[in-house]
């Protein structure tokens, strides 16, 4: 037979499991945006980006799209650096979901799919915080070697 004192941890644990999420936990979602291929040479393989959607207490949505795979496309040695594996790519903010749809969808006539990742609110917050940290100028660049990363 359980004593009243031994029921306290069970009740507390049950309360934590069924407690409603806090406003901070419930407001962030992470989506994968997948862009279909396009006519331009650089668009042939398609592309993907991550979207962070934040909903305020008043229900207003704010969307920020993070793009891994941005580069200095005007670099005269772009192709040479790409094939040598020495091209620096960077994480950048493309804009909001609406801006991405305007650029990729209407602007480049490419399909855009949006899929919500099944993340807990706490994990979604961590992903959003990490993206916000990694997009800063001192952290955003990374080496990209097309064969090592794709094949």
PDB file of C-alpha atoms in Angstrom:
ATOM      1  CA  UNK A   1       0.000   0.000   0.000  1.00  0.00           C
ATOM      2  CA  UNK A   2       1.345   3.405  -0.989  1.00  0.00           C
ATOM      3  CA  UNK A   3       1.658   6.108   1.592  1.00  0.00           C
ATOM      4  CA  UNK A   4       0.624   9.680   0.856  1.00  0.00           C
ATOM      5  CA  UNK A   5       4.274  10.749   0.812  1.00  0.00           C
ATOM      6  CA  UNK A   6       5.187   8.188  -1.858  1.00  0.00           C
ATOM      7  CA  UNK A   7       2.399   9.519  -4.113  1.00  0.00           C
ATOM      8  CA  UNK A   8       3.913  13.036  -4.207  1.00  0.00           C
ATOM      9  CA  UNK A   9       6.592  12.220  -6.845  1.00  0.00           C
ATOM     10  CA  UNK A  10       4.023  10.382  -8.956  1.00  0.00           C
ATOM     11  CA  UNK A  11       1.602  13.334  -8.838  1.00  0.00           C
ATOM     12  CA  UNK A  12       4.394  15.827  -9.590  1.00  0.00           C
ATOM     13  CA  UNK A  13       5.679  13.766 -12.503  1.00  0.00           C
ATOM     14  CA  UNK A  14       2.165  13.381 -13.864  1.00  0.00           C
ATOM     15  CA  UNK A  15       1.634  17.124 -13.584  1.00  0.00           C
ATOM     16  CA  UNK A  16       4.783  17.777 -15.601  1.00  0.00           C
ATOM     17  CA  UNK A  17       3.689  15.375 -18.328  1.00  0.00           C
ATOM     18  CA  UNK A  18       0.249  16.925 -18.682  1.00  0.00           C
ATOM     19  CA  UNK A  19       1.122  20.560 -18.009  1.00  0.00           C
ATOM     20  CA  UNK A  20       0.233  22.835 -20.921  1.00  0.00           C
ATOM     21  CA  UNK A  21       3.240  24.136 -22.861  1.00  0.00           C
ATOM     22  CA  UNK A  22       4.406  27.604 -21.983  1.00  0.00           C
ATOM     23  CA  UNK A  23       3.939  30.405 -24.473  1.00  0.00           C
ATOM     24  CA  UNK A  24       7.691  30.395 -25.241  1.00  0.00           C
ATOM     25  CA  UNK A  25       7.627  26.673 -26.048  1.00  0.00           C
ATOM     26  CA  UNK A  26       4.512  26.756 -28.201  1.00  0.00           C
ATOM     27  CA  UNK A  27       5.458  29.566 -30.566  1.00  0.00           C
ATOM     28  CA  UNK A  28       8.339  28.177 -32.670  1.00  0.00           C
ATOM     29  CA  UNK A  29       8.104  25.686 -35.552  1.00  0.00           C
ATOM     30  CA  UNK A  30      10.779  24.555 -37.995  1.00  0.00           C
ATOM     31  CA  UNK A  31      10.021  23.745 -41.642  1.00  0.00           C
ATOM     32  CA  UNK A  32      12.063  22.327 -44.505  1.00  0.00           C
ATOM     33  CA  UNK A  33      11.484  24.209 -47.747  1.00  0.00           C
ATOM     34  CA  UNK A  34      12.333  22.220 -50.858  1.00  0.00           C
ATOM     35  CA  UNK A  35      12.665  24.022 -54.171  1.00  0.00           C
ATOM     36  CA  UNK A  36      12.297  22.086 -57.385  1.00  0.00           C
ATOM     37  CA  UNK A  37      14.769  22.328 -60.209  1.00  0.00           C
ATOM     38  CA  UNK A  38      14.831  25.299 -62.532  1.00  0.00           C
ATOM     39  CA  UNK A  39      16.087  26.256 -65.955  1.00  0.00           C
ATOM     40  CA  UNK A  40      19.272  28.079 -64.891  1.00  0.00           C
ATOM     41  CA  UNK A  41      22.420  25.945 -64.587  1.00  0.00           C
ATOM     42  CA  UNK A  42      22.732  26.695 -60.842  1.00  0.00           C
ATOM     43  CA  UNK A  43      19.071  25.696 -60.321  1.00  0.00           C
ATOM     44  CA  UNK A  44      19.146  22.301 -62.043  1.00  0.00           C
ATOM     45  CA  UNK A  45      19.690  20.254 -58.880  1.00  0.00           C
ATOM     46  CA  UNK A  46      16.959  21.855 -56.781  1.00  0.00           C
ATOM     47  CA  UNK A  47      17.568  23.291 -53.336  1.00  0.00           C
ATOM     48  CA  UNK A  48      16.410  23.232 -49.721  1.00  0.00           C
ATOM     49  CA  UNK A  49      16.304  25.723 -46.849  1.00  0.00           C
ATOM     50  CA  UNK A  50      15.100  25.859 -43.247  1.00  0.00           C
ATOM     51  CA  UNK A  51      12.290  28.132 -42.116  1.00  0.00           C
ATOM     52  CA  UNK A  52      11.761  29.258 -38.533  1.00  0.00           C
ATOM     53  CA  UNK A  53       8.169  30.307 -37.900  1.00  0.00           C
ATOM     54  CA  UNK A  54       7.471  32.171 -34.678  1.00  0.00           C
ATOM     55  CA  UNK A  55       3.962  32.952 -33.491  1.00  0.00           C
ATOM     56  CA  UNK A  56       3.512  35.804 -31.000  1.00  0.00           C
ATOM     57  CA  UNK A  57       1.075  35.691 -28.091  1.00  0.00           C
ATOM     58  CA  UNK A  58      -1.295  37.769 -30.234  1.00  0.00           C
ATOM     59  CA  UNK A  59      -1.123  35.117 -32.987  1.00  0.00           C
ATOM     60  CA  UNK A  60       1.021  37.137 -35.404  1.00  0.00           C
ATOM     61  CA  UNK A  61       3.392  34.943 -37.445  1.00  0.00           C
ATOM     62  CA  UNK A  62       6.972  35.840 -38.305  1.00  0.00           C
ATOM     63  CA  UNK A  63       8.947  33.729 -40.738  1.00  0.00           C
ATOM     64  CA  UNK A  64      12.718  33.642 -41.262  1.00  0.00           C
ATOM     65  CA  UNK A  65      14.221  31.418 -43.953  1.00  0.00           C
ATOM     66  CA  UNK A  66      17.821  30.264 -43.532  1.00  0.00           C
ATOM     67  CA  UNK A  67      19.699  29.144 -46.619  1.00  0.00           C
ATOM     68  CA  UNK A  68      22.724  26.864 -46.424  1.00  0.00           C
ATOM     69  CA  UNK A  69      24.357  27.061 -49.822  1.00  0.00           C
ATOM     70  CA  UNK A  70      24.778  30.744 -50.498  1.00  0.00           C
ATOM     71  CA  UNK A  71      28.045  31.753 -52.163  1.00  0.00           C
ATOM     72  CA  UNK A  72      29.682  34.614 -53.973  1.00  0.00           C
ATOM     73  CA  UNK A  73      28.078  33.803 -57.326  1.00  0.00           C
ATOM     74  CA  UNK A  74      29.911  36.712 -59.005  1.00  0.00           C
ATOM     75  CA  UNK A  75      33.367  35.434 -58.041  1.00  0.00           C
ATOM     76  CA  UNK A  76      35.312  35.166 -61.340  1.00  0.00           C
ATOM     77  CA  UNK A  77      36.929  31.958 -60.034  1.00  0.00           C
ATOM     78  CA  UNK A  78      33.610  30.458 -58.845  1.00  0.00           C
ATOM     79  CA  UNK A  79      33.633  27.406 -61.142  1.00  0.00           C
ATOM     80  CA  UNK A  80      37.338  26.731 -60.589  1.00  0.00           C
ATOM     81  CA  UNK A  81      36.963  26.956 -56.777  1.00  0.00           C
ATOM     82  CA  UNK A  82      33.831  24.799 -56.877  1.00  0.00           C
ATOM     83  CA  UNK A  83      35.492  21.946 -58.777  1.00  0.00           C
ATOM     84  CA  UNK A  84      38.653  22.168 -56.666  1.00  0.00           C
ATOM     85  CA  UNK A  85      36.519  21.957 -53.512  1.00  0.00           C
ATOM     86  CA  UNK A  86      37.859  25.245 -52.152  1.00  0.00           C
ATOM     87  CA  UNK A  87      34.737  27.368 -52.581  1.00  0.00           C
ATOM     88  CA  UNK A  88      33.384  28.881 -49.367  1.00  0.00           C
ATOM     89  CA  UNK A  89      29.643  28.624 -48.927  1.00  0.00           C
ATOM     90  CA  UNK A  90      27.692  30.412 -46.223  1.00  0.00           C
ATOM     91  CA  UNK A  91      24.487  30.369 -44.257  1.00  0.00           C
ATOM     92  CA  UNK A  92      22.332  33.370 -45.082  1.00  0.00           C
ATOM     93  CA  UNK A  93      18.860  34.689 -44.385  1.00  0.00           C
ATOM     94  CA  UNK A  94      16.803  34.712 -47.573  1.00  0.00           C
ATOM     95  CA  UNK A  95      13.879  36.546 -45.989  1.00  0.00           C
ATOM     96  CA  UNK A  96      10.389  35.405 -45.039  1.00  0.00           C
ATOM     97  CA  UNK A  97       8.406  32.513 -46.497  1.00  0.00           C
ATOM     98  CA  UNK A  98       6.531  34.992 -48.676  1.00  0.00           C
ATOM     99  CA  UNK A  99       9.809  36.379 -50.038  1.00  0.00           C
ATOM    100  CA  UNK A 100      11.106  32.865 -50.788  1.00  0.00           C
ATOM    101  CA  UNK A 101       7.900  32.047 -52.662  1.00  0.00           C
ATOM    102  CA  UNK A 102       8.292  35.257 -54.666  1.00  0.00           C
ATOM    103  CA  UNK A 103      11.951  34.534 -55.497  1.00  0.00           C
ATOM    104  CA  UNK A 104      11.862  30.804 -56.178  1.00  0.00           C
ATOM    105  CA  UNK A 105       8.226  30.214 -57.073  1.00  0.00           C
ATOM    106  CA  UNK A 106       7.108  33.212 -59.087  1.00  0.00           C
ATOM    107  CA  UNK A 107      10.560  34.580 -59.947  1.00  0.00           C
ATOM    108  CA  UNK A 108      12.226  31.350 -61.090  1.00  0.00           C
ATOM    109  CA  UNK A 109       9.080  29.326 -61.883  1.00  0.00           C
ATOM    110  CA  UNK A 110      10.101  26.565 -59.474  1.00  0.00           C
ATOM    111  CA  UNK A 111       7.931  24.423 -57.241  1.00  0.00           C
ATOM    112  CA  UNK A 112       8.329  25.028 -53.496  1.00  0.00           C
ATOM    113  CA  UNK A 113       7.254  22.462 -50.900  1.00  0.00           C
ATOM    114  CA  UNK A 114       6.955  23.211 -47.171  1.00  0.00           C
ATOM    115  CA  UNK A 115       7.150  20.417 -44.574  1.00  0.00           C
ATOM    116  CA  UNK A 116       6.928  20.930 -40.833  1.00  0.00           C
ATOM    117  CA  UNK A 117       9.521  18.988 -38.862  1.00  0.00           C
ATOM    118  CA  UNK A 118       8.105  16.942 -35.995  1.00  0.00           C
ATOM    119  CA  UNK A 119      10.178  18.589 -33.272  1.00  0.00           C
ATOM    120  CA  UNK A 120       9.258  19.158 -29.680  1.00  0.00           C
ATOM    121  CA  UNK A 121       8.828  22.828 -28.775  1.00  0.00           C
ATOM    122  CA  UNK A 122      12.102  22.756 -26.820  1.00  0.00           C
ATOM    123  CA  UNK A 123      14.055  21.282 -29.742  1.00  0.00           C
ATOM    124  CA  UNK A 124      12.467  23.745 -32.195  1.00  0.00           C
ATOM    125  CA  UNK A 125      13.625  26.587 -29.924  1.00  0.00           C
ATOM    126  CA  UNK A 126      17.169  25.150 -29.880  1.00  0.00           C
ATOM    127  CA  UNK A 127      17.266  24.829 -33.672  1.00  0.00           C
ATOM    128  CA  UNK A 128      16.039  28.424 -34.069  1.00  0.00           C
ATOM    129  CA  UNK A 129      18.646  29.694 -31.594  1.00  0.00           C
ATOM    130  CA  UNK A 130      21.436  27.780 -33.342  1.00  0.00           C
ATOM    131  CA  UNK A 131      20.470  29.123 -36.762  1.00  0.00           C
ATOM    132  CA  UNK A 132      20.379  32.672 -35.361  1.00  0.00           C
ATOM    133  CA  UNK A 133      23.896  32.139 -33.929  1.00  0.00           C
ATOM    134  CA  UNK A 134      25.375  30.502 -37.015  1.00  0.00           C
ATOM    135  CA  UNK A 135      24.147  33.154 -39.473  1.00  0.00           C
ATOM    136  CA  UNK A 136      26.376  35.790 -37.867  1.00  0.00           C
ATOM    137  CA  UNK A 137      29.240  36.978 -40.120  1.00  0.00           C
ATOM    138  CA  UNK A 138      31.985  35.358 -38.018  1.00  0.00           C
ATOM    139  CA  UNK A 139      30.300  31.911 -38.064  1.00  0.00           C
ATOM    140  CA  UNK A 140      28.347  31.626 -41.309  1.00  0.00           C
ATOM    141  CA  UNK A 141      31.019  30.434 -43.770  1.00  0.00           C
ATOM    142  CA  UNK A 142      31.905  26.790 -44.266  1.00  0.00           C
ATOM    143  CA  UNK A 143      33.963  24.816 -46.794  1.00  0.00           C
ATOM    144  CA  UNK A 144      31.985  22.860 -49.348  1.00  0.00           C
ATOM    145  CA  UNK A 145      33.357  20.079 -51.488  1.00  0.00           C
ATOM    146  CA  UNK A 146      30.780  18.860 -54.003  1.00  0.00           C
ATOM    147  CA  UNK A 147      31.974  15.260 -54.148  1.00  0.00           C
ATOM    148  CA  UNK A 148      32.504  14.753 -50.406  1.00  0.00           C
ATOM    149  CA  UNK A 149      29.138  16.329 -49.501  1.00  0.00           C
ATOM    150  CA  UNK A 150      26.897  14.900 -52.202  1.00  0.00           C
ATOM    151  CA  UNK A 151      28.322  11.526 -53.193  1.00  0.00           C
TER     152      UNK A 151
END
